[in-house]
């Protein structure tokens, strides 16, 4: 069975090339073709001998993906992609343009097993993990289609990144490598719904990326109804892991909090959240709900959203309301794939 060569870190690739009897500099050439130039064929590697390219093709394959569907927002220029993988499965990615450059939101799994009640990603079910190379291929695909260079990466699309830990870790190392995409770790955000053991594990890596935690509730009673993961690792254990992460990495954590009408948007909820996050190095990102047709949840009204924000700030919690991008093209993760898969 062939191995996805784009998923190999530079050191792993160098070991493979050395074991094949090739000169050490060949690893650098091949790595750059794969990661900097996004080559999808060994024969594209013009400074690699044809004989070597043939041998590589016998042992490895190069992961890739193709645009299946593309939606462009008329409001803010956000581009939403449905991308088809080599095995026919579909994932989603979105490119957002800011003053500082282009940010891509990528998927880490085909489907999701976390079962969050308000999320479209989990409705179509979980199929498999993405390889490190497949995650990176989302970036190459978008860059080639738009003719741009991605400066920031958000792992917040379909799937739970920490549930695909090793593949995501290898992707992060490759994305950060100056021989490839060369994206600063400080320009990368990894989102998780709260897999506590993996948060401790990630802290030990000290990667200096931004960790975003999907919290969405101030207490276990509400979070249990919204996020099944909370029944395994409750808020106390999650926040203990988050505080440990902050202490170890000296990096601020972002807490994602989707405001749902009549569920988690009351003044009492805001006060409970402020008390839980007191003295933590963190920022709260308040998110207007993007409705899913299969769910009855509704977006909080602007009055409640603004009051929630005011209470957090009054209690010295850094917080902002996230600007909604791509609202006219169903840019929230999972909706495009769900429609495609029926």
Coordinates of N, CA, C and O in Angstrom, one line a residue, residues 152-226:
X152 N -2.6 33.0 6.7 CA -3.1 32.5 7.9 C -4.0 31.3 7.7 O -4.7 31.2 6.7
X153 N -4.0 30.4 8.7 CA -4.7 29.1 8.6 C -5.5 28.9 9.9 O -5.1 29.1 11.0
X154 N -6.8 28.6 9.7 CA -7.7 28.2 10.8 C -8.2 26.8 10.6 O -8.8 26.5 9.6
X155 N -7.9 25.9 11.5 CA -8.4 24.5 11.5 C -9.7 24.5 12.2 O -9.8 24.1 13.4
X156 N -10.7 24.9 11.5 CA -12.0 25.1 12.2 C -13.2 24.7 11.2 O -14.3 25.1 11.4
X157 N -12.8 23.9 10.2 CA -13.8 23.5 9.2 C -14.4 22.2 9.7 O -14.6 22.0 10.9
X158 N -14.8 21.3 8.8 CA -15.4 20.0 9.2 C -14.4 19.1 10.0 O -13.2 19.0 9.6
X159 N -14.9 18.6 11.1 CA -14.1 17.7 11.9 C -13.5 18.3 13.2 O -13.5 19.5 13.4
X160 N -13.0 17.4 14.1 CA -12.4 17.8 15.3 C -10.9 17.5 15.2 O -10.5 16.4 15.1
X161 N -10.1 18.6 15.1 CA -8.7 18.5 14.8 C -7.9 17.6 15.8 O -7.1 16.8 15.4
X162 N -8.3 17.8 17.1 CA -7.5 17.0 18.1 C -8.0 15.5 18.1 O -7.3 14.7 18.8
X163 N -9.0 15.2 17.4 CA -9.4 13.8 17.3 C -8.6 13.1 16.2 O -8.6 11.9 16.0
X164 N -7.9 13.9 15.4 CA -7.0 13.5 14.3 C -5.6 14.0 14.6 O -4.9 14.6 13.8
X165 N -5.2 13.7 15.8 CA -4.0 14.4 16.4 C -2.7 14.3 15.6 O -2.2 15.4 15.3
X166 N -2.3 13.1 15.3 CA -1.0 13.0 14.7 C -0.9 13.6 13.3 O 0.0 14.3 12.9
X167 N -2.0 13.4 12.5 CA -2.1 13.9 11.2 C -2.1 15.5 11.2 O -1.4 16.1 10.4
X168 N -2.8 16.0 12.2 CA -2.9 17.5 12.3 C -1.5 18.0 12.7 O -1.0 19.0 12.2
X169 N -0.9 17.3 13.7 CA 0.5 17.8 14.1 C 1.5 17.8 13.0 O 2.2 18.7 12.8
X170 N 1.5 16.7 12.1 CA 2.4 16.7 11.0 C 2.0 17.8 10.0 O 2.9 18.4 9.4
X171 N 0.7 18.0 9.8 CA 0.4 19.1 8.9 C 0.9 20.5 9.4 O 1.4 21.3 8.7
X172 N 0.8 20.7 10.7 CA 1.2 22.0 11.3 C 2.7 22.1 11.1 O 3.2 23.2 10.8
X173 N 3.5 21.1 11.3 CA 4.9 21.2 11.1 C 5.3 21.5 9.7 O 6.2 22.2 9.4
X174 N 4.5 20.8 8.7 CA 4.8 21.1 7.3 C 4.4 22.5 6.9 O 5.1 23.2 6.1
X175 N 3.2 22.9 7.4 CA 2.7 24.3 7.1 C 3.7 25.3 7.6 O 3.8 26.4 6.9
X176 N 4.3 25.1 8.7 CA 5.2 26.1 9.3 C 6.6 26.1 8.7 O 7.4 27.0 8.8
X177 N 7.0 25.0 8.0 CA 8.3 24.8 7.4 C 8.6 25.9 6.3 O 7.8 26.0 5.4
X178 N 9.7 26.6 6.4 CA 10.0 27.6 5.5 C 10.3 27.1 4.1 O 10.3 27.8 3.1
X179 N 10.5 25.8 4.0 CA 10.7 25.2 2.6 C 9.4 24.9 2.0 O 9.4 24.5 0.8
X180 N 8.3 25.1 2.7 CA 7.0 24.8 2.2 C 6.1 26.1 2.2 O 6.5 27.1 1.7
X181 N 5.0 26.0 2.9 CA 4.1 27.1 3.0 C 4.6 28.3 3.8 O 4.3 29.4 3.6
X182 N 5.5 27.9 4.8 CA 6.1 29.0 5.6 C 5.2 29.8 6.4 O 5.4 31.0 6.6
X183 N 4.1 29.3 6.9 CA 3.1 30.1 7.7 C 3.6 30.0 9.1 O 3.8 29.0 9.7
X184 N 3.6 31.2 9.7 CA 4.0 31.3 11.1 C 3.0 30.6 12.0 O 1.8 30.6 11.8
X185 N 3.5 29.9 13.0 CA 2.7 29.3 14.0 C 1.7 30.3 14.6 O 0.5 29.9 14.9
X186 N 2.1 31.5 14.8 CA 1.3 32.5 15.4 C 0.2 33.0 14.4 O -0.8 33.7 14.8
X187 N 0.3 32.5 13.2 CA -0.8 32.8 12.2 C -1.7 31.6 12.0 O -2.5 31.5 11.0
X188 N -1.6 30.6 12.9 CA -2.4 29.4 12.8 C -3.3 29.3 14.0 O -2.8 29.4 15.2
X189 N -4.5 29.0 13.8 CA -5.5 28.7 14.9 C -6.0 27.3 14.8 O -6.5 26.9 13.7
X190 N -6.0 26.6 15.9 CA -6.5 25.2 15.9 C -7.7 25.2 16.9 O -7.6 25.6 18.0
X191 N -8.9 24.8 16.3 CA -10.1 24.7 17.1 C -10.4 23.3 17.7 O -10.1 22.3 17.0
X192 N -10.9 23.3 18.9 CA -11.3 22.0 19.5 C -12.6 22.2 20.3 O -12.8 23.2 20.9
X193 N -13.4 21.1 20.4 CA -14.6 21.2 21.2 C -14.2 20.8 22.6 O -15.1 20.8 23.5
X194 N -13.0 20.4 22.9 CA -12.6 20.1 24.3 C -12.2 18.7 24.6 O -12.7 18.1 25.6
X195 N -11.2 18.2 23.8 CA -10.7 16.8 24.1 C -9.5 17.0 25.1 O -8.4 17.3 24.7
X196 N -9.8 16.9 26.4 CA -8.9 17.3 27.4 C -7.5 16.6 27.4 O -6.5 17.3 27.4
X197 N -7.4 15.3 27.2 CA -6.1 14.7 27.2 C -5.2 15.3 26.0 O -4.0 15.5 26.2
X198 N -5.8 15.5 24.9 CA -5.1 16.1 23.7 C -4.7 17.5 24.0 O -3.7 18.0 23.4
X199 N -5.4 18.3 24.8 CA -5.1 19.6 25.1 C -3.8 19.6 25.9 O -2.8 20.4 25.6
X200 N -3.7 18.8 26.9 CA -2.4 18.6 27.6 C -1.3 18.2 26.7 O -0.2 18.7 26.8
X201 N -1.6 17.3 25.8 CA -0.6 16.8 24.9 C -0.1 17.9 24.0 O 1.1 18.0 23.7
X202 N -1.0 18.7 23.5 CA -0.7 19.8 22.6 C 0.2 20.8 23.3 O 1.1 21.4 22.8
X203 N -0.2 21.1 24.6 CA 0.6 22.1 25.4 C 2.1 21.7 25.4 O 3.0 22.5 25.4
X204 N 2.3 20.4 25.6 CA 3.7 19.9 25.7 C 4.5 20.1 24.4 O 5.7 20.2 24.4
X205 N 3.8 20.2 23.2 CA 4.4 20.5 22.0 C 5.0 21.9 21.9 O 5.9 22.2 21.1
X206 N 4.3 22.8 22.6 CA 4.7 24.3 22.7 C 4.9 24.8 21.3 O 5.9 25.4 20.9
X207 N 3.9 24.7 20.5 CA 3.9 25.1 19.1 C 3.7 26.6 18.9 O 4.0 27.2 17.8
X208 N 3.2 27.3 19.9 CA 2.9 28.8 19.8 C 1.8 29.1 18.8 O 1.8 30.3 18.3
X209 N 1.0 28.2 18.5 CA -0.2 28.5 17.7 C -1.3 29.0 18.7 O -1.1 29.1 19.9
X210 N -2.5 29.4 18.1 CA -3.6 29.9 18.9 C -4.6 28.7 19.1 O -5.0 28.1 18.1
X211 N -4.9 28.4 20.3 CA -5.9 27.3 20.6 C -7.2 28.0 20.8 O -7.4 28.9 21.6
X212 N -8.2 27.5 20.0 CA -9.6 28.0 20.2 C -10.5 26.9 20.7 O -10.5 25.8 20.1
X213 N -11.1 27.1 21.8 CA -12.0 26.1 22.4 C -13.5 26.5 22.1 O -13.9 27.6 22.5
X214 N -14.2 25.5 21.6 CA -15.6 25.7 21.4 C -16.3 25.4 22.7 O -16.5 24.3 23.1
X215 N -16.7 26.5 23.4 CA -17.2 26.3 24.7 C -18.8 26.4 24.7 O -19.4 25.4 25.1
X216 N -19.3 27.5 24.3 CA -20.8 27.6 23.9 C -21.7 27.5 25.1 O -22.9 27.4 24.9
X217 N -21.2 27.4 26.3 CA -22.1 27.3 27.5 C -21.3 27.6 28.7 O -20.1 27.4 28.8
X218 N -21.9 28.2 29.8 CA -21.2 28.6 31.0 C -21.3 27.5 32.1 O -20.7 27.6 33.1
X219 N -22.1 26.5 31.9 CA -22.3 25.4 32.9 C -22.6 24.1 32.2 O -22.9 24.0 31.0
X220 N -22.4 23.0 33.0 CA -22.5 21.7 32.5 C -23.9 21.3 32.0 O -24.1 20.6 31.1
X221 N -24.9 21.9 32.7 CA -26.3 21.6 32.4 C -26.6 22.0 30.9 O -27.2 21.2 30.1
X222 N -26.2 23.2 30.5 CA -26.5 23.6 29.2 C -25.5 22.9 28.2 O -25.9 22.5 27.1
X223 N -24.2 22.8 28.6 CA -23.3 22.3 27.6 C -23.5 20.8 27.3 O -23.3 20.3 26.2
X224 N -24.1 20.1 28.3 CA -24.4 18.7 28.1 C -25.4 18.5 27.0 O -25.4 17.5 26.2
X225 N -26.4 19.5 26.9 CA -27.4 19.4 25.9 C -26.9 19.8 24.5 O -27.4 19.4 23.5
X226 N -25.9 20.6 24.5 CA -25.3 21.1 23.2 C -24.2 20.3 22.7 O -24.0 20.1 21.4

